[in-house]
PDB file of C-alpha atoms in Angstrom:
ATOM      1  CA  UNK A   1     -84.686 102.107  40.636  1.00  0.00           C
ATOM      2  CA  UNK A   2     -80.903 102.074  40.292  1.00  0.00           C
ATOM      3  CA  UNK A   3     -79.809 101.146  36.793  1.00  0.00           C
ATOM      4  CA  UNK A   4     -83.270 100.903  35.237  1.00  0.00           C
ATOM      5  CA  UNK A   5     -84.555 102.871  32.237  1.00  0.00           C
ATOM      6  CA  UNK A   6     -85.846 105.758  34.365  1.00  0.00           C
ATOM      7  CA  UNK A   7     -82.514 106.007  36.147  1.00  0.00           C
ATOM      8  CA  UNK A   8     -80.611 106.163  32.865  1.00  0.00           C
ATOM      9  CA  UNK A   9     -83.062 108.725  31.490  1.00  0.00           C
ATOM     10  CA  UNK A  10     -82.514 110.916  34.544  1.00  0.00           C
ATOM     11  CA  UNK A  11     -78.779 110.932  33.886  1.00  0.00           C
ATOM     12  CA  UNK A  12     -79.411 112.214  30.366  1.00  0.00           C
ATOM     13  CA  UNK A  13     -81.980 114.729  31.605  1.00  0.00           C
ATOM     14  CA  UNK A  14     -79.618 116.189  34.189  1.00  0.00           C
ATOM     15  CA  UNK A  15     -76.785 116.377  31.667  1.00  0.00           C
ATOM     16  CA  UNK A  16     -78.944 118.327  29.219  1.00  0.00           C
ATOM     17  CA  UNK A  17     -80.437 120.506  31.963  1.00  0.00           C
ATOM     18  CA  UNK A  18     -76.947 121.481  33.070  1.00  0.00           C
ATOM     19  CA  UNK A  19     -76.114 122.570  29.510  1.00  0.00           C
ATOM     20  CA  UNK A  20     -79.301 124.655  29.263  1.00  0.00           C
ATOM     21  CA  UNK A  21     -79.201 126.137  32.756  1.00  0.00           C
ATOM     22  CA  UNK A  22     -82.465 124.436  33.713  1.00  0.00           C
ATOM     23  CA  UNK A  23     -83.540 122.903  37.035  1.00  0.00           C
ATOM     24  CA  UNK A  24     -84.991 119.459  37.715  1.00  0.00           C
ATOM     25  CA  UNK A  25     -87.113 118.107  40.528  1.00  0.00           C
ATOM     26  CA  UNK A  26     -88.846 114.771  40.897  1.00  0.00           C
ATOM     27  CA  UNK A  27     -92.333 113.275  40.522  1.00  0.00           C
ATOM     28  CA  UNK A  28     -92.647 109.950  42.356  1.00  0.00           C
ATOM     29  CA  UNK A  29     -95.460 107.864  40.905  1.00  0.00           C
ATOM     30  CA  UNK A  30     -96.868 104.630  42.363  1.00  0.00           C
ATOM     31  CA  UNK A  31     -94.780 101.501  41.794  1.00  0.00           C
ATOM     32  CA  UNK A  32     -95.080  97.930  43.103  1.00  0.00           C
ATOM     33  CA  UNK A  33     -94.334  97.889  46.807  1.00  0.00           C
ATOM     34  CA  UNK A  34     -94.229 101.665  47.223  1.00  0.00           C
ATOM     35  CA  UNK A  35     -94.331 102.627  50.900  1.00  0.00           C
ATOM     36  CA  UNK A  36     -93.188 105.552  52.996  1.00  0.00           C
ATOM     37  CA  UNK A  37     -90.047 103.610  53.820  1.00  0.00           C
ATOM     38  CA  UNK A  38     -89.300 102.815  50.170  1.00  0.00           C
ATOM     39  CA  UNK A  39     -89.843 106.483  49.276  1.00  0.00           C
ATOM     40  CA  UNK A  40     -87.340 107.376  51.988  1.00  0.00           C
ATOM     41  CA  UNK A  41     -84.863 105.084  50.243  1.00  0.00           C
ATOM     42  CA  UNK A  42     -85.716 106.716  46.897  1.00  0.00           C
ATOM     43  CA  UNK A  43     -84.954 110.128  48.380  1.00  0.00           C
ATOM     44  CA  UNK A  44     -81.615 108.944  49.667  1.00  0.00           C
ATOM     45  CA  UNK A  45     -80.621 107.446  46.327  1.00  0.00           C
ATOM     46  CA  UNK A  46     -81.707 110.388  44.167  1.00  0.00           C
ATOM     47  CA  UNK A  47     -80.348 113.105  46.430  1.00  0.00           C
ATOM     48  CA  UNK A  48     -77.017 111.325  46.810  1.00  0.00           C
ATOM     49  CA  UNK A  49     -76.746 110.737  43.058  1.00  0.00           C
ATOM     50  CA  UNK A  50     -77.604 114.256  41.912  1.00  0.00           C
ATOM     51  CA  UNK A  51     -76.677 116.468  44.869  1.00  0.00           C
ATOM     52  CA  UNK A  52     -73.587 117.714  43.061  1.00  0.00           C
ATOM     53  CA  UNK A  53     -75.483 118.760  39.949  1.00  0.00           C
ATOM     54  CA  UNK A  54     -76.269 122.455  39.461  1.00  0.00           C
ATOM     55  CA  UNK A  55     -79.430 121.276  37.681  1.00  0.00           C
ATOM     56  CA  UNK A  56     -80.947 119.860  40.883  1.00  0.00           C
ATOM     57  CA  UNK A  57     -83.692 122.274  41.927  1.00  0.00           C
ATOM     58  CA  UNK A  58     -83.287 123.524  45.479  1.00  0.00           C
ATOM     59  CA  UNK A  59     -85.819 125.725  47.226  1.00  0.00           C
ATOM     60  CA  UNK A  60     -83.956 128.817  48.409  1.00  0.00           C
ATOM     61  CA  UNK A  61     -86.754 129.649  50.851  1.00  0.00           C
ATOM     62  CA  UNK A  62     -86.638 126.215  52.503  1.00  0.00           C
ATOM     63  CA  UNK A  63     -83.026 125.540  53.422  1.00  0.00           C
ATOM     64  CA  UNK A  64     -82.088 124.907  49.781  1.00  0.00           C
ATOM     65  CA  UNK A  65     -83.712 121.478  49.918  1.00  0.00           C
ATOM     66  CA  UNK A  66     -84.629 119.556  46.739  1.00  0.00           C
ATOM     67  CA  UNK A  67     -88.331 119.097  45.957  1.00  0.00           C
ATOM     68  CA  UNK A  68     -90.303 115.895  45.396  1.00  0.00           C
ATOM     69  CA  UNK A  69     -93.907 115.615  44.212  1.00  0.00           C
ATOM     70  CA  UNK A  70     -95.638 112.396  45.320  1.00  0.00           C
ATOM     71  CA  UNK A  71     -98.455 111.323  43.004  1.00  0.00           C
ATOM     72  CA  UNK A  72    -101.356 109.417  44.592  1.00  0.00           C
ATOM     73  CA  UNK A  73     -99.820 110.033  48.008  1.00  0.00           C
ATOM     74  CA  UNK A  74    -103.172 109.098  49.576  1.00  0.00           C
ATOM     75  CA  UNK A  75    -102.521 105.423  48.708  1.00  0.00           C
ATOM     76  CA  UNK A  76    -100.115 105.238  51.650  1.00  0.00           C
ATOM     77  CA  UNK A  77    -101.628 105.748  55.126  1.00  0.00           C
ATOM     78  CA  UNK A  78    -101.057 109.170  56.652  1.00  0.00           C
ATOM     79  CA  UNK A  79     -99.472 107.556  59.705  1.00  0.00           C
ATOM     80  CA  UNK A  80     -96.841 105.907  57.526  1.00  0.00           C
ATOM     81  CA  UNK A  81     -95.964 109.220  55.913  1.00  0.00           C
ATOM     82  CA  UNK A  82     -95.722 110.781  59.346  1.00  0.00           C
ATOM     83  CA  UNK A  83     -93.138 108.188  60.342  1.00  0.00           C
ATOM     84  CA  UNK A  84     -90.662 109.658  57.846  1.00  0.00           C
ATOM     85  CA  UNK A  85     -91.860 113.266  57.452  1.00  0.00           C
ATOM     86  CA  UNK A  86     -92.769 114.430  60.945  1.00  0.00           C
ATOM     87  CA  UNK A  87     -89.754 115.963  62.702  1.00  0.00           C
ATOM     88  CA  UNK A  88     -90.691 114.265  65.994  1.00  0.00           C
ATOM     89  CA  UNK A  89     -90.500 110.765  64.499  1.00  0.00           C
ATOM     90  CA  UNK A  90     -87.399 108.692  65.310  1.00  0.00           C
ATOM     91  CA  UNK A  91     -87.337 107.592  61.638  1.00  0.00           C
ATOM     92  CA  UNK A  92     -87.681 111.097  60.191  1.00  0.00           C
ATOM     93  CA  UNK A  93     -85.844 112.452  57.169  1.00  0.00           C
ATOM     94  CA  UNK A  94     -85.971 115.933  58.674  1.00  0.00           C
ATOM     95  CA  UNK A  95     -82.554 117.367  59.377  1.00  0.00           C
ATOM     96  CA  UNK A  96     -80.834 114.483  57.590  1.00  0.00           C
ATOM     97  CA  UNK A  97     -79.197 114.172  54.177  1.00  0.00           C
ATOM     98  CA  UNK A  98     -82.498 112.785  52.874  1.00  0.00           C
ATOM     99  CA  UNK A  99     -84.493 115.857  53.851  1.00  0.00           C
ATOM    100  CA  UNK A 100     -86.554 117.411  51.067  1.00  0.00           C
ATOM    101  CA  UNK A 101     -89.560 119.601  50.315  1.00  0.00           C
ATOM    102  CA  UNK A 102     -92.312 116.988  50.006  1.00  0.00           C
ATOM    103  CA  UNK A 103     -95.459 117.802  48.022  1.00  0.00           C
ATOM    104  CA  UNK A 104     -98.599 115.640  48.326  1.00  0.00           C
ATOM    105  CA  UNK A 105    -101.415 115.273  45.805  1.00  0.00           C
ATOM    106  CA  UNK A 106    -104.542 117.169  46.867  1.00  0.00           C
ATOM    107  CA  UNK A 107    -107.647 115.423  45.561  1.00  0.00           C
ATOM    108  CA  UNK A 108    -110.158 116.534  48.191  1.00  0.00           C
ATOM    109  CA  UNK A 109    -110.432 117.591  51.824  1.00  0.00           C
ATOM    110  CA  UNK A 110    -109.565 114.106  53.050  1.00  0.00           C
ATOM    111  CA  UNK A 111    -106.023 114.838  51.912  1.00  0.00           C
ATOM    112  CA  UNK A 112    -105.635 117.664  54.413  1.00  0.00           C
ATOM    113  CA  UNK A 113    -104.380 115.103  56.926  1.00  0.00           C
ATOM    114  CA  UNK A 114    -101.331 114.559  54.736  1.00  0.00           C
ATOM    115  CA  UNK A 115    -100.209 118.040  55.789  1.00  0.00           C
ATOM    116  CA  UNK A 116    -101.559 118.289  59.327  1.00  0.00           C
ATOM    117  CA  UNK A 117    -100.565 114.770  60.398  1.00  0.00           C
ATOM    118  CA  UNK A 118     -98.460 113.285  57.610  1.00  0.00           C
ATOM    119  CA  UNK A 119     -95.756 115.939  57.622  1.00  0.00           C
ATOM    120  CA  UNK A 120     -95.904 116.956  53.960  1.00  0.00           C
ATOM    121  CA  UNK A 121     -94.696 120.467  53.102  1.00  0.00           C
ATOM    122  CA  UNK A 122     -97.410 121.345  50.595  1.00  0.00           C
ATOM    123  CA  UNK A 123     -99.907 120.108  48.033  1.00  0.00           C
ATOM    124  CA  UNK A 124    -100.326 120.135  44.258  1.00  0.00           C
ATOM    125  CA  UNK A 125    -103.460 119.383  42.237  1.00  0.00           C
ATOM    126  CA  UNK A 126    -101.994 117.594  39.164  1.00  0.00           C
ATOM    127  CA  UNK A 127    -105.080 116.972  37.018  1.00  0.00           C
ATOM    128  CA  UNK A 128    -105.542 119.013  33.833  1.00  0.00           C
ATOM    129  CA  UNK A 129    -109.304 118.421  33.753  1.00  0.00           C
ATOM    130  CA  UNK A 130    -111.142 121.277  35.450  1.00  0.00           C
ATOM    131  CA  UNK A 131    -113.658 119.868  37.891  1.00  0.00           C
ATOM    132  CA  UNK A 132    -112.349 116.292  37.815  1.00  0.00           C
ATOM    133  CA  UNK A 133    -111.514 116.569  41.513  1.00  0.00           C
ATOM    134  CA  UNK A 134    -112.060 119.150  44.215  1.00  0.00           C
ATOM    135  CA  UNK A 135    -108.377 119.981  43.919  1.00  0.00           C
ATOM    136  CA  UNK A 136    -108.471 120.466  40.146  1.00  0.00           C
ATOM    137  CA  UNK A 137    -111.424 122.864  40.342  1.00  0.00           C
ATOM    138  CA  UNK A 138    -110.016 126.410  39.987  1.00  0.00           C
ATOM    139  CA  UNK A 139    -112.908 127.918  41.971  1.00  0.00           C
ATOM    140  CA  UNK A 140    -111.513 126.120  45.040  1.00  0.00           C
ATOM    141  CA  UNK A 141    -107.923 127.241  44.694  1.00  0.00           C
ATOM    142  CA  UNK A 142    -108.044 130.409  46.783  1.00  0.00           C
ATOM    143  CA  UNK A 143    -109.640 128.512  49.661  1.00  0.00           C
ATOM    144  CA  UNK A 144    -107.005 125.777  49.497  1.00  0.00           C
ATOM    145  CA  UNK A 145    -104.287 128.428  49.256  1.00  0.00           C
ATOM    146  CA  UNK A 146    -105.586 130.183  52.381  1.00  0.00           C
ATOM    147  CA  UNK A 147    -105.635 126.897  54.267  1.00  0.00           C
ATOM    148  CA  UNK A 148    -102.100 125.858  53.284  1.00  0.00           C
ATOM    149  CA  UNK A 149    -100.773 129.302  54.064  1.00  0.00           C
ATOM    150  CA  UNK A 150    -102.343 129.195  57.531  1.00  0.00           C
ATOM    151  CA  UNK A 151    -100.184 126.118  58.164  1.00  0.00           C
ATOM    152  CA  UNK A 152     -97.048 127.628  56.659  1.00  0.00           C
ATOM    153  CA  UNK A 153     -97.278 125.109  53.808  1.00  0.00           C
ATOM    154  CA  UNK A 154     -97.102 125.370  50.006  1.00  0.00           C
ATOM    155  CA  UNK A 155     -99.956 125.446  47.507  1.00  0.00           C
ATOM    156  CA  UNK A 156     -99.146 124.458  43.919  1.00  0.00           C
ATOM    157  CA  UNK A 157    -102.097 124.419  41.501  1.00  0.00           C
ATOM    158  CA  UNK A 158    -101.584 122.471  38.289  1.00  0.00           C
ATOM    159  CA  UNK A 159    -102.655 123.776  34.890  1.00  0.00           C
ATOM    160  CA  UNK A 160    -103.026 121.988  31.562  1.00  0.00           C
ATOM    161  CA  UNK A 161    -103.861 122.758  27.915  1.00  0.00           C
ATOM    162  CA  UNK A 162    -106.849 120.414  27.775  1.00  0.00           C
ATOM    163  CA  UNK A 163    -107.482 116.707  28.245  1.00  0.00           C
ATOM    164  CA  UNK A 164    -108.147 113.894  25.780  1.00  0.00           C
ATOM    165  CA  UNK A 165    -107.489 110.298  26.776  1.00  0.00           C
ATOM    166  CA  UNK A 166    -110.283 108.853  24.622  1.00  0.00           C
ATOM    167  CA  UNK A 167    -107.916 106.804  22.408  1.00  0.00           C
ATOM    168  CA  UNK A 168    -106.909 104.780  25.495  1.00  0.00           C
ATOM    169  CA  UNK A 169    -110.013 105.302  27.660  1.00  0.00           C
ATOM    170  CA  UNK A 170    -112.946 105.604  25.231  1.00  0.00           C
ATOM    171  CA  UNK A 171    -115.399 105.484  28.147  1.00  0.00           C
ATOM    172  CA  UNK A 172    -113.980 108.667  29.724  1.00  0.00           C
ATOM    173  CA  UNK A 173    -115.829 111.307  27.675  1.00  0.00           C
ATOM    174  CA  UNK A 174    -116.935 113.071  30.862  1.00  0.00           C
ATOM    175  CA  UNK A 175    -113.388 114.262  31.508  1.00  0.00           C
ATOM    176  CA  UNK A 176    -112.572 115.312  27.940  1.00  0.00           C
ATOM    177  CA  UNK A 177    -111.633 118.994  27.702  1.00  0.00           C
ATOM    178  CA  UNK A 178    -111.215 120.777  24.365  1.00  0.00           C
ATOM    179  CA  UNK A 179    -108.086 122.944  23.990  1.00  0.00           C
ATOM    180  CA  UNK A 180    -110.106 125.839  22.539  1.00  0.00           C
ATOM    181  CA  UNK A 181    -107.174 127.132  20.517  1.00  0.00           C
ATOM    182  CA  UNK A 182    -105.158 127.821  23.669  1.00  0.00           C
ATOM    183  CA  UNK A 183    -107.969 129.517  25.600  1.00  0.00           C
ATOM    184  CA  UNK A 184    -108.440 126.586  27.990  1.00  0.00           C
ATOM    185  CA  UNK A 185    -104.756 126.745  28.972  1.00  0.00           C
ATOM    186  CA  UNK A 186    -104.775 130.529  29.337  1.00  0.00           C
ATOM    187  CA  UNK A 187    -107.920 130.538  31.460  1.00  0.00           C
ATOM    188  CA  UNK A 188    -106.502 127.889  33.767  1.00  0.00           C
ATOM    189  CA  UNK A 189    -103.226 129.814  34.107  1.00  0.00           C
ATOM    190  CA  UNK A 190    -105.143 133.003  34.902  1.00  0.00           C
ATOM    191  CA  UNK A 191    -107.090 131.225  37.638  1.00  0.00           C
ATOM    192  CA  UNK A 192    -103.880 129.846  39.103  1.00  0.00           C
ATOM    193  CA  UNK A 193    -102.186 133.253  39.160  1.00  0.00           C
ATOM    194  CA  UNK A 194    -105.245 134.864  40.751  1.00  0.00           C
ATOM    195  CA  UNK A 195    -105.052 132.321  43.576  1.00  0.00           C
ATOM    196  CA  UNK A 196    -101.610 133.730  44.495  1.00  0.00           C
ATOM    197  CA  UNK A 197     -99.913 130.332  44.882  1.00  0.00           C
ATOM    198  CA  UNK A 198     -96.306 129.601  45.747  1.00  0.00           C
ATOM    199  CA  UNK A 199     -95.614 127.752  42.495  1.00  0.00           C
ATOM    200  CA  UNK A 200     -97.603 126.634  39.447  1.00  0.00           C
ATOM    201  CA  UNK A 201     -97.056 123.224  37.854  1.00  0.00           C
ATOM    202  CA  UNK A 202     -97.886 122.280  34.265  1.00  0.00           C
ATOM    203  CA  UNK A 203     -99.524 118.950  33.385  1.00  0.00           C
ATOM    204  CA  UNK A 204     -97.787 118.056  31.148  1.00  0.00           C
ATOM    205  CA  UNK A 205     -94.863 118.518  28.804  1.00  0.00           C
ATOM    206  CA  UNK A 206     -95.322 115.338  26.764  1.00  0.00           C
ATOM    207  CA  UNK A 207     -98.015 113.001  28.086  1.00  0.00           C
ATOM    208  CA  UNK A 208     -99.464 112.480  24.630  1.00  0.00           C
ATOM    209  CA  UNK A 209    -101.736 109.568  25.501  1.00  0.00           C
ATOM    210  CA  UNK A 210    -103.773 111.856  27.780  1.00  0.00           C
ATOM    211  CA  UNK A 211    -103.689 114.798  25.401  1.00  0.00           C
ATOM    212  CA  UNK A 212    -101.987 117.154  27.857  1.00  0.00           C
ATOM    213  CA  UNK A 213     -98.733 117.700  25.957  1.00  0.00           C
ATOM    214  CA  UNK A 214     -97.395 121.208  25.377  1.00  0.00           C
ATOM    215  CA  UNK A 215     -94.197 120.261  23.534  1.00  0.00           C
ATOM    216  CA  UNK A 216     -94.020 121.268  19.846  1.00  0.00           C
ATOM    217  CA  UNK A 217     -96.423 119.321  17.632  1.00  0.00           C
ATOM    218  CA  UNK A 218     -97.314 119.065  13.953  1.00  0.00           C
ATOM    219  CA  UNK A 219    -100.164 117.160  12.277  1.00  0.00           C
ATOM    220  CA  UNK A 220     -99.298 113.454  12.364  1.00  0.00           C
ATOM    221  CA  UNK A 221    -100.901 110.041  12.087  1.00  0.00           C
ATOM    222  CA  UNK A 222     -99.689 106.791  13.622  1.00  0.00           C
ATOM    223  CA  UNK A 223    -101.575 103.748  12.402  1.00  0.00           C
ATOM    224  CA  UNK A 224    -105.234 104.641  12.685  1.00  0.00           C
ATOM    225  CA  UNK A 225    -104.618 107.301  15.300  1.00  0.00           C
ATOM    226  CA  UNK A 226    -104.654 110.927  14.227  1.00  0.00           C
ATOM    227  CA  UNK A 227    -102.688 113.049  16.684  1.00  0.00           C
ATOM    228  CA  UNK A 228    -104.198 116.438  17.267  1.00  0.00           C
ATOM    229  CA  UNK A 229    -102.111 119.385  16.199  1.00  0.00           C
ATOM    230  CA  UNK A 230    -102.274 122.859  17.717  1.00  0.00           C
ATOM    231  CA  UNK A 231    -103.834 124.708  14.787  1.00  0.00           C
ATOM    232  CA  UNK A 232    -104.491 127.615  14.578  1.00  0.00           C
ATOM    233  CA  UNK A 233    -101.455 127.955  16.845  1.00  0.00           C
ATOM    234  CA  UNK A 234     -97.932 127.296  15.600  1.00  0.00           C
ATOM    235  CA  UNK A 235     -96.239 123.954  16.387  1.00  0.00           C
ATOM    236  CA  UNK A 236     -94.612 125.550  19.444  1.00  0.00           C
ATOM    237  CA  UNK A 237     -97.676 127.634  20.306  1.00  0.00           C
ATOM    238  CA  UNK A 238     -98.123 126.098  23.750  1.00  0.00           C
ATOM    239  CA  UNK A 239     -94.520 126.786  24.662  1.00  0.00           C
ATOM    240  CA  UNK A 240     -95.150 130.405  23.670  1.00  0.00           C
ATOM    241  CA  UNK A 241     -98.256 130.487  25.870  1.00  0.00           C
ATOM    242  CA  UNK A 242     -96.336 128.886  28.730  1.00  0.00           C
ATOM    243  CA  UNK A 243     -93.622 131.522  28.434  1.00  0.00           C
ATOM    244  CA  UNK A 244     -96.227 134.296  28.418  1.00  0.00           C
ATOM    245  CA  UNK A 245     -98.017 133.065  31.536  1.00  0.00           C
ATOM    246  CA  UNK A 246     -94.833 132.257  33.419  1.00  0.00           C
ATOM    247  CA  UNK A 247     -93.718 135.857  32.899  1.00  0.00           C
ATOM    248  CA  UNK A 248     -97.136 137.034  34.093  1.00  0.00           C
ATOM    249  CA  UNK A 249     -96.817 134.854  37.196  1.00  0.00           C
ATOM    250  CA  UNK A 250     -93.323 136.165  37.890  1.00  0.00           C
ATOM    251  CA  UNK A 251     -94.641 139.733  37.656  1.00  0.00           C
ATOM    252  CA  UNK A 252     -97.370 138.944  40.185  1.00  0.00           C
ATOM    253  CA  UNK A 253     -94.854 137.246  42.476  1.00  0.00           C
ATOM    254  CA  UNK A 254     -92.567 140.261  42.346  1.00  0.00           C
ATOM    255  CA  UNK A 255     -95.506 142.495  43.262  1.00  0.00           C
ATOM    256  CA  UNK A 256     -96.099 140.462  46.425  1.00  0.00           C
ATOM    257  CA  UNK A 257     -92.604 141.131  47.746  1.00  0.00           C
TER     258      UNK A 257
END
């Protein structure tokens, strides 16, 4: 919210992104009292605050609107989302200063209603664990892509370098995924590119407690916890892999045009 730690961090992030020529969009996670109406207020605040920044990502193919990912979007009833996202709703954001490209989390087929009835503009899959959900299973991505494209909507598969949240969730061994020296990340990126999506998202840059970070890392220990390094890769090995696969994706995208 306005003035809190996240708000202040965003100011710093945008300032640095402007210096580096990078773009920023938003990931809205659950918070106490989150509703479609409160998200509408969030959109208004964030768009108004950063609309003048060249670092605000705007989708050139969709009226240069900013983009918002909504994590756990299924927690809010589809009808509520429709009240702000459907263009025929009297309370809609469409065509107003709060309009945006809105991306819902796709967990399974139940979430299709978020697009067909809720008014979302696309879906993303978020989870770095292959097979954790229907959406995070690469074998399903082409089918989901075909479905979203038939609606004129976006499909954004999410890729990750592995998954290890055992230090905070020791019971969750089922969803542990070894990094395999970068092979897990590369294989997931390959599957995403083969699905011919509109975008690819990476989970995550620095979510260390779930073991999905790709930011530079060296061997380190904090208390009794030994943080995993990237050996045999270099400390910035996952940034190198990200760069490689982004270029590969861009080549495929150019070939589609």
